[in-house]
Amino acid sequence: MEEHYLDNAATTKPSESVIGIIEEVLRTGWGNPSSLHRKGQEAKAYLRTAARQISSILDCPEEAVFFTSCATESIGTVLKGVAQKNAREGRHILYAQGEHAATRENLKYLQEQGFELEALKLSPDGKILLSGLEEKIRPDTILVTCLHVNNETGVIQPVSQMGAIIKKRNPKCLFHVDATQSFAKYPIYPVSWQIDFLSASAHKINGPKGIGLLYKRRDQYLPPLVLGGGQMRKMRSGTENVPYIAGFGLAATEMWQIHEELMPRLMTLKQEAWQGIAQRFPDARVNGPAPEEGAAHILNVRIPLVRSEVVLHALEDEGIYISSGSACSSNKPGEKSPALSALGLSAAAMDESLRISFGRYTTKEDITALVRALSEKVPVLRRFRPR
Ligand code: PLP
């Protein structure tokens, strides 16, 4: 059966060259980068190359780049680390509703430890209001954390402007951005945008799963989560995952090289998908920003009178893969989508919402297959819906 993968916000297919470099490192560059002999130094060279590749995309010093096991680990390192080191300066933390579970769960933990959490004001389509940000920063605010691109709705937050506002109001307040859905697809420059910490994962850009990025401003100390042999300049102990780090560096370079051509192409595909759906289902609605305003690779739509999970499985039978919400958190059945809740959707409306997400290998044929399958399946499924 032909497959049409439209779940690229969950994960992406590794590119052939990424698979190639991972294999090369496993076969020949398998030394321990901490070893002083040639075999170790060969492995270390892969780490240096990857850090250089990523720092050139972020336009930051190489020494500000650290590798972790995933974005989740990077986010936890930042949130817990900032809270631990700055608790004496203040306990107030600002966040945007609709964050990924990696942020939400760490914030919940910090709240249990006595930190005060406050949500930033959002526009009706889920964008952080800059005036609201300015108002809420206090002398005891130690951290502002938000997504760059929301993994469920694709809303793009104004992170390029937030740093300056935060630092003007309180120079000691730190700023973390979860750039997991945007890194290498959209520009993000932590040094000039005054972002202190940034998190991302390789598997969203056709790299391997299980390898993450932590950008840390050079003059900002963070207590490490993982203690031991002091690898990664003492930020994260444990022998480095050299094959996947090399794969991450290459995946990021490849994505950055094509992003100026890729993202407008994905925007066209997204608009085509939405127009096809809207034509067949006049009652369908986009959740979050208008299709032309959100990120090019994420479309969240509600098709009323049919449950998204049922649609997802009906499409799966046709080899079409989409998501009924955030795949990152769909392993918690019954949990309401935080991004859609932040938009004020009812539980029933959330239940009818689908996330369709595009990537480097998405073609026009994938969109045609999706629209055709929805046109065929949804009217049938609607007839069998429980009343
Ligand atoms: N943040 C965002 C916005 C995401 O979409 C994801 C998705 O997986 C994560 C964090 C967590 O990434 P990982 O599972 O690679 O740690």
Short mmCIF file of C-alpha atoms and ligand atoms in Angstrom, two decimals:
data_model
loop_
_atom_site.label_atom_id
_atom_site.label_comp_id
_atom_site.label_asym_id
_atom_site.label_seq_id
_atom_site.Cartn_x
_atom_site.Cartn_y
_atom_site.Cartn_z
CA MET A 1 0.00 0.00 0.00
CA GLU A 2 1.21 3.51 -0.79
CA GLU A 3 1.91 5.55 2.34
CA HIS A 4 1.19 9.24 2.90
CA TYR A 5 2.91 10.47 6.05
CA LEU A 6 1.29 13.68 7.28
CA ASP A 7 2.38 13.61 10.92
CA ASN A 8 5.70 15.47 10.67
CA ALA A 9 5.12 17.48 13.85
CA ALA A 10 5.28 14.15 15.73
CA THR A 11 8.44 12.99 14.01
CA THR A 12 10.09 12.96 10.59
CA LYS A 13 11.70 10.34 8.40
CA PRO A 14 15.51 10.38 8.71
CA SER A 15 17.24 11.50 5.52
CA GLU A 16 19.51 9.06 3.66
CA SER A 17 22.59 11.17 4.39
CA VAL A 18 21.72 11.22 8.12
CA ILE A 19 21.44 7.42 8.08
CA GLY A 20 24.76 7.36 6.19
CA ILE A 21 26.70 9.42 8.73
CA ILE A 22 25.22 7.49 11.67
CA GLU A 23 26.41 4.27 10.04
CA GLU A 24 29.82 5.78 9.29
CA VAL A 25 30.32 6.77 12.94
CA LEU A 26 29.12 3.38 14.19
CA ARG A 27 31.47 1.57 11.80
CA THR A 28 34.58 3.73 11.97
CA GLY A 29 34.22 6.68 14.34
CA TRP A 30 33.15 4.66 17.37
CA GLY A 31 35.88 5.82 19.75
CA ASN A 32 35.16 7.48 23.09
CA PRO A 33 35.52 11.25 22.61
CA SER A 34 37.08 11.51 26.08
CA SER A 35 39.99 9.20 25.10
CA LEU A 36 43.24 10.98 24.42
CA HIS A 37 44.37 8.64 21.63
CA ARG A 38 43.63 9.02 17.94
CA LYS A 39 40.50 6.85 18.01
CA GLY A 40 39.01 9.08 20.70
CA GLN A 41 40.04 12.26 18.93
CA GLU A 42 38.41 11.04 15.71
CA ALA A 43 35.14 10.69 17.60
CA LYS A 44 35.62 14.09 19.23
CA ALA A 45 35.96 15.67 15.79
CA TYR A 46 32.38 14.59 14.99
CA LEU A 47 31.16 16.38 18.14
CA ARG A 48 33.03 19.54 17.18
CA THR A 49 31.66 19.46 13.64
CA ALA A 50 28.07 19.08 14.87
CA ALA A 51 28.46 21.91 17.41
CA ARG A 52 29.90 24.11 14.64
CA GLN A 53 27.05 23.21 12.27
CA ILE A 54 24.41 24.06 14.87
CA SER A 55 26.12 27.22 16.11
CA SER A 56 26.28 28.57 12.57
CA ILE A 57 22.48 28.12 12.23
CA LEU A 58 21.81 29.80 15.59
CA ASP A 59 24.51 32.41 14.93
CA CYS A 60 25.98 31.77 18.38
CA PRO A 61 29.35 30.67 19.78
CA GLU A 62 30.12 26.97 19.45
CA GLU A 63 30.67 26.73 23.22
CA ALA A 64 27.02 27.68 23.80
CA VAL A 65 25.84 24.43 22.14
CA PHE A 66 25.26 21.28 24.23
CA PHE A 67 23.78 17.93 23.25
CA THR A 68 21.27 16.10 25.44
CA SER A 69 19.08 13.02 24.95
CA CYS A 70 16.06 15.02 23.69
CA ALA A 71 14.27 18.35 23.87
CA THR A 72 12.44 17.09 26.95
CA GLU A 73 15.76 16.74 28.80
CA SER A 74 16.93 20.19 27.63
CA ILE A 75 13.68 21.79 28.82
CA GLY A 76 13.87 20.03 32.21
CA THR A 77 17.52 21.07 32.62
CA VAL A 78 16.61 24.72 32.03
CA LEU A 79 13.40 24.94 34.06
CA LYS A 80 14.67 23.04 37.07
CA GLY A 81 18.14 24.59 36.81
CA VAL A 82 16.95 28.20 36.69
CA ALA A 83 14.55 27.58 39.59
CA GLN A 84 17.29 25.95 41.67
CA LYS A 85 19.91 28.61 41.10
CA ASN A 86 17.65 31.68 41.28
CA ALA A 87 15.19 30.71 44.01
CA ARG A 88 16.68 33.36 46.33
CA GLU A 89 16.12 36.12 43.77
CA GLY A 90 12.47 35.26 43.21
CA ARG A 91 9.91 32.51 42.65
CA HIS A 92 7.74 33.98 39.91
CA ILE A 93 7.69 32.19 36.52
CA LEU A 94 5.76 33.28 33.40
CA TYR A 95 4.66 30.80 30.73
CA ALA A 96 2.24 30.60 27.82
CA GLN A 97 -0.75 28.27 28.07
CA GLY A 98 -0.67 25.45 25.54
CA GLU A 99 2.96 24.49 26.18
CA HIS A 100 4.23 21.00 25.38
CA ALA A 101 4.02 18.40 28.18
CA ALA A 102 7.81 18.64 28.67
CA THR A 103 7.32 22.20 29.92
CA ARG A 104 3.98 21.65 31.65
CA GLU A 105 5.17 18.75 33.77
CA ASN A 106 8.31 20.60 34.90
CA LEU A 107 6.24 23.69 35.74
CA LYS A 108 3.84 21.53 37.74
CA TYR A 109 6.80 20.13 39.66
CA LEU A 110 8.13 23.65 40.36
CA GLN A 111 4.69 24.78 41.52
CA GLU A 112 4.69 21.90 44.01
CA GLN A 113 8.07 23.21 45.21
CA GLY A 114 6.50 26.60 45.97
CA PHE A 115 7.19 28.56 42.78
CA GLU A 116 4.45 30.91 41.59
CA LEU A 117 3.34 30.28 38.01
CA GLU A 118 1.49 32.84 35.93
CA ALA A 119 0.12 32.42 32.41
CA LEU A 120 0.74 35.09 29.79
CA LYS A 121 -2.21 36.68 27.99
CA LEU A 122 -2.93 35.23 24.55
CA SER A 123 -4.79 36.59 21.53
CA PRO A 124 -7.87 34.61 20.39
CA ASP A 125 -5.65 32.60 17.98
CA GLY A 126 -3.12 31.75 20.70
CA LYS A 127 -0.40 34.38 20.20
CA ILE A 128 1.36 35.89 23.23
CA LEU A 129 0.36 39.55 23.66
CA LEU A 130 3.52 41.64 24.06
CA SER A 131 1.71 44.29 26.11
CA GLY A 132 0.59 41.57 28.52
CA LEU A 133 4.16 40.29 28.81
CA GLU A 134 5.47 43.72 29.73
CA GLU A 135 2.78 44.15 32.40
CA LYS A 136 3.41 40.81 34.06
CA ILE A 137 7.20 40.95 34.52
CA ARG A 138 8.00 41.74 38.15
CA PRO A 139 11.26 42.27 40.08
CA ASP A 140 10.92 38.68 41.38
CA THR A 141 10.22 37.09 37.95
CA ILE A 142 13.08 34.68 37.40
CA LEU A 143 12.02 33.02 34.15
CA VAL A 144 9.81 33.42 31.08
CA THR A 145 9.35 30.25 29.04
CA CYS A 146 7.44 29.72 25.81
CA LEU A 147 7.31 27.81 22.57
CA HIS A 148 8.52 29.33 19.31
CA VAL A 149 6.09 27.31 17.17
CA ASN A 150 3.25 25.51 18.91
CA ASN A 151 3.32 21.79 18.10
CA GLU A 152 -0.48 21.52 17.95
CA THR A 153 -1.74 24.71 16.31
CA GLY A 154 1.40 26.02 14.56
CA VAL A 155 0.99 29.47 16.14
CA ILE A 156 4.29 31.36 15.91
CA GLN A 157 5.17 33.30 19.07
CA PRO A 158 6.89 36.69 18.80
CA VAL A 159 10.11 35.45 20.45
CA SER A 160 12.28 37.84 18.41
CA GLN A 161 10.67 40.73 20.32
CA MET A 162 10.12 39.13 23.72
CA GLY A 163 13.76 39.08 24.88
CA ALA A 164 14.19 42.85 24.64
CA ILE A 165 10.93 43.46 26.56
CA ILE A 166 11.89 40.98 29.29
CA LYS A 167 15.39 42.38 29.75
CA LYS A 168 14.18 45.99 29.78
CA ARG A 169 11.70 45.25 32.57
CA ASN A 170 14.00 42.99 34.57
CA PRO A 171 17.57 42.37 33.33
CA LYS A 172 17.94 39.42 35.72
CA CYS A 173 14.89 37.57 34.40
CA LEU A 174 15.92 34.65 32.15
CA PHE A 175 14.23 33.67 28.90
CA HIS A 176 13.84 30.10 27.58
CA VAL A 177 12.39 29.16 24.19
CA ASP A 178 11.27 25.67 23.22
CA ALA A 179 12.22 25.75 19.55
CA THR A 180 11.60 22.05 18.92
CA GLN A 181 9.14 22.72 16.08
CA SER A 182 11.05 25.62 14.54
CA PHE A 183 14.79 24.99 14.82
CA ALA A 184 16.46 25.06 11.36
CA LYS A 185 13.06 25.59 9.70
CA TYR A 186 12.63 29.18 10.78
CA PRO A 187 15.38 31.61 11.82
CA ILE A 188 15.99 31.93 15.54
CA TYR A 189 19.02 33.85 16.81
CA PRO A 190 19.33 33.55 20.58
CA VAL A 191 22.22 36.00 20.97
CA SER A 192 20.67 38.96 19.14
CA TRP A 193 17.13 38.11 20.31
CA GLN A 194 18.29 37.96 23.98
CA ILE A 195 17.18 34.37 24.50
CA ASP A 196 19.18 32.79 27.34
CA PHE A 197 18.26 29.14 26.74
CA LEU A 198 16.82 27.22 23.81
CA SER A 199 15.73 23.59 23.43
CA ALA A 200 15.24 21.42 20.32
CA SER A 201 15.25 17.81 19.08
CA ALA A 202 16.87 16.25 15.99
CA HIS A 203 13.94 14.05 15.02
CA LYS A 204 11.75 16.95 13.93
CA ILE A 205 14.19 17.82 11.14
CA ASN A 206 14.83 14.39 9.58
CA GLY A 207 17.47 13.50 12.15
CA PRO A 208 17.48 10.60 14.64
CA LYS A 209 15.26 10.31 17.73
CA GLY A 210 16.87 10.43 21.16
CA ILE A 211 19.19 13.39 20.65
CA GLY A 212 18.49 16.93 21.77
CA LEU A 213 19.97 20.42 21.70
CA LEU A 214 20.45 22.81 24.57
CA TYR A 215 21.65 26.33 23.80
CA LYS A 216 22.89 28.05 26.93
CA ARG A 217 24.15 31.62 27.02
CA ARG A 218 27.85 31.35 27.73
CA ASP A 219 27.86 33.43 30.90
CA GLN A 220 24.83 31.65 32.42
CA TYR A 221 25.58 28.79 34.77
CA LEU A 222 23.00 25.99 34.93
CA PRO A 223 23.26 23.18 37.47
CA PRO A 224 23.41 19.93 35.44
CA LEU A 225 20.63 17.32 35.74
CA VAL A 226 22.97 14.41 35.03
CA LEU A 227 26.12 14.13 37.14
CA GLY A 228 29.10 11.88 36.52
CA GLY A 229 32.20 12.05 34.35
CA GLY A 230 31.73 15.72 33.44
CA GLN A 231 31.25 15.31 29.70
CA MET A 232 29.74 18.18 27.62
CA ARG A 233 31.87 20.66 29.56
CA LYS A 234 30.26 19.43 32.80
CA MET A 235 26.73 20.27 31.58
CA ARG A 236 25.70 16.67 30.95
CA SER A 237 27.67 13.66 32.08
CA GLY A 238 27.65 10.34 30.26
CA THR A 239 29.60 9.24 27.19
CA GLU A 240 28.31 11.27 24.25
CA ASN A 241 26.01 9.68 21.65
CA VAL A 242 28.48 10.45 18.85
CA PRO A 243 26.57 8.79 15.96
CA TYR A 244 23.35 10.67 16.72
CA ILE A 245 25.13 13.94 17.45
CA ALA A 246 26.79 13.68 14.03
CA GLY A 247 23.36 12.85 12.55
CA PHE A 248 21.82 15.88 14.29
CA GLY A 249 24.51 18.24 12.96
CA LEU A 250 24.00 17.00 9.42
CA ALA A 251 20.19 17.02 9.64
CA ALA A 252 20.26 20.62 10.90
CA THR A 253 22.62 21.69 8.11
CA GLU A 254 20.47 20.02 5.46
CA MET A 255 17.25 21.55 6.79
CA TRP A 256 18.79 25.01 7.07
CA GLN A 257 20.13 24.76 3.52
CA ILE A 258 16.65 24.09 2.13
CA HIS A 259 14.43 26.02 4.57
CA GLU A 260 13.99 29.12 2.39
CA GLU A 261 12.61 26.99 -0.43
CA LEU A 262 10.94 24.33 1.73
CA MET A 263 8.80 26.43 4.06
CA PRO A 264 7.00 28.39 1.27
CA ARG A 265 6.41 25.07 -0.53
CA LEU A 266 4.89 23.59 2.64
CA MET A 267 2.75 26.72 3.05
CA THR A 268 1.33 26.10 -0.43
CA LEU A 269 0.61 22.46 0.42
CA LYS A 270 -1.01 23.48 3.70
CA GLN A 271 -3.27 25.99 1.94
CA GLU A 272 -4.20 23.34 -0.65
CA ALA A 273 -5.06 20.87 2.10
CA TRP A 274 -7.19 23.43 3.92
CA GLN A 275 -8.97 24.58 0.73
CA GLY A 276 -9.69 20.95 -0.21
CA ILE A 277 -11.12 20.23 3.24
CA ALA A 278 -13.13 23.49 3.40
CA GLN A 279 -14.62 22.86 -0.05
CA ARG A 280 -15.90 19.41 0.90
CA PHE A 281 -16.84 20.28 4.48
CA PRO A 282 -18.15 23.85 4.67
CA ASP A 283 -18.61 23.44 8.44
CA ALA A 284 -14.87 22.68 8.96
CA ARG A 285 -12.81 25.27 10.89
CA VAL A 286 -9.11 25.97 11.41
CA ASN A 287 -8.05 25.90 15.07
CA GLY A 288 -5.54 28.62 15.92
CA PRO A 289 -4.02 31.05 13.45
CA ALA A 290 -5.36 31.46 9.90
CA PRO A 291 -3.54 29.00 7.62
CA GLU A 292 -1.36 31.71 6.03
CA GLU A 293 -0.30 33.06 9.43
CA GLY A 294 0.78 29.98 11.37
CA ALA A 295 3.84 27.81 10.73
CA ALA A 296 3.89 26.32 7.25
CA HIS A 297 4.16 22.73 8.46
CA ILE A 298 1.20 22.52 10.89
CA LEU A 299 -2.54 22.63 10.16
CA ASN A 300 -5.08 21.99 12.92
CA VAL A 301 -8.65 21.59 11.69
CA ARG A 302 -11.98 20.68 13.18
CA ILE A 303 -14.38 18.63 11.08
CA PRO A 304 -17.61 18.59 13.07
CA LEU A 305 -19.81 15.54 13.71
CA VAL A 306 -17.04 12.96 13.55
CA ARG A 307 -14.49 11.97 16.19
CA SER A 308 -10.89 12.66 15.16
CA GLU A 309 -9.64 9.36 16.54
CA VAL A 310 -12.10 7.48 14.33
CA VAL A 311 -11.00 9.54 11.31
CA LEU A 312 -7.34 8.89 12.15
CA HIS A 313 -7.86 5.11 12.08
CA ALA A 314 -10.02 5.24 8.95
CA LEU A 315 -7.24 7.15 7.16
CA GLU A 316 -4.63 4.76 8.51
CA ASP A 317 -6.45 1.97 6.62
CA GLU A 318 -5.66 3.96 3.45
CA GLY A 319 -1.98 4.38 4.43
CA ILE A 320 -2.49 8.03 5.45
CA TYR A 321 -1.01 9.07 8.79
CA ILE A 322 -2.19 12.14 10.68
CA SER A 323 -2.65 12.98 14.36
CA SER A 324 -5.72 13.53 16.49
CA GLY A 325 -3.91 16.08 18.63
CA SER A 326 -0.36 16.33 19.91
CA ALA A 327 1.24 12.96 19.29
CA CYS A 328 3.82 13.87 21.94
CA SER A 329 1.15 13.66 24.61
CA SER A 330 -1.41 11.31 23.09
CA ASN A 331 -0.06 8.50 25.26
CA LYS A 332 -2.18 9.96 28.06
CA PRO A 333 -5.70 9.01 27.01
CA GLY A 334 -8.41 11.31 28.24
CA GLU A 335 -6.06 14.27 28.66
CA LYS A 336 -7.38 17.39 26.96
CA SER A 337 -5.18 19.13 24.40
CA PRO A 338 -3.53 22.07 26.22
CA ALA A 339 -3.14 24.21 23.10
CA LEU A 340 -6.76 23.73 22.04
CA SER A 341 -7.97 24.30 25.64
CA ALA A 342 -6.02 27.59 25.62
CA LEU A 343 -8.01 28.60 22.53
CA GLY A 344 -11.23 27.97 24.48
CA LEU A 345 -12.41 24.94 22.47
CA SER A 346 -15.03 22.75 24.12
CA ALA A 347 -14.21 19.11 24.89
CA ALA A 348 -16.49 18.05 22.00
CA ALA A 349 -14.74 20.41 19.56
CA MET A 350 -11.33 19.11 20.64
CA ASP A 351 -12.56 15.60 20.04
CA GLU A 352 -13.25 16.56 16.42
CA SER A 353 -9.88 18.21 15.77
CA LEU A 354 -7.15 16.80 13.56
CA ARG A 355 -3.52 17.82 13.22
CA ILE A 356 -2.08 17.45 9.74
CA SER A 357 1.63 18.22 9.52
CA PHE A 358 3.96 18.49 6.58
CA GLY A 359 7.67 17.97 6.02
CA ARG A 360 10.53 17.74 3.59
CA TYR A 361 9.15 14.63 1.87
CA THR A 362 5.50 15.78 1.64
CA THR A 363 4.19 15.96 -1.93
CA LYS A 364 1.09 17.26 -3.69
CA GLU A 365 0.03 13.61 -4.10
CA ASP A 366 -0.07 13.25 -0.31
CA ILE A 367 -2.48 16.18 -0.08
CA THR A 368 -4.66 14.83 -2.91
CA ALA A 369 -4.80 11.42 -1.20
CA LEU A 370 -5.71 13.03 2.15
CA VAL A 371 -8.52 15.20 0.74
CA ARG A 372 -9.88 12.29 -1.31
CA ALA A 373 -9.86 9.93 1.68
CA LEU A 374 -11.52 12.50 3.97
CA SER A 375 -14.20 13.14 1.30
CA GLU A 376 -14.94 9.42 1.09
CA LYS A 377 -14.64 8.43 4.75
CA VAL A 378 -16.08 11.31 6.77
CA PRO A 379 -19.65 11.21 5.33
CA VAL A 380 -19.79 7.45 6.07
CA LEU A 381 -18.37 7.84 9.58
CA ARG A 382 -20.80 10.66 10.32
CA ARG A 383 -23.72 8.29 9.64
CA PHE A 384 -22.47 5.87 12.31
CA ARG A 385 -21.74 8.48 14.92
CA PRO A 386 -23.37 7.85 18.34
CA ARG A 387 -26.15 10.37 19.02
N1 PLP B 1 8.60 20.51 22.56
C1 PLP B 1 7.83 20.48 21.46
C2 PLP B 1 7.24 21.75 20.95
C3 PLP B 1 7.57 19.28 20.80
O1 PLP B 1 6.80 19.27 19.71
C4 PLP B 1 8.13 18.10 21.32
C5 PLP B 1 7.73 16.85 20.63
O2 PLP B 1 8.08 15.81 20.67
C6 PLP B 1 8.96 18.18 22.46
C7 PLP B 1 9.16 19.40 23.05
C8 PLP B 1 9.62 16.98 23.05
O3 PLP B 1 10.57 16.46 22.17
P1 PLP B 1 11.31 15.09 22.53
O4 PLP B 1 10.23 14.06 22.65
O5 PLP B 1 12.21 14.83 21.38
O6 PLP B 1 12.01 15.29 23.80
#
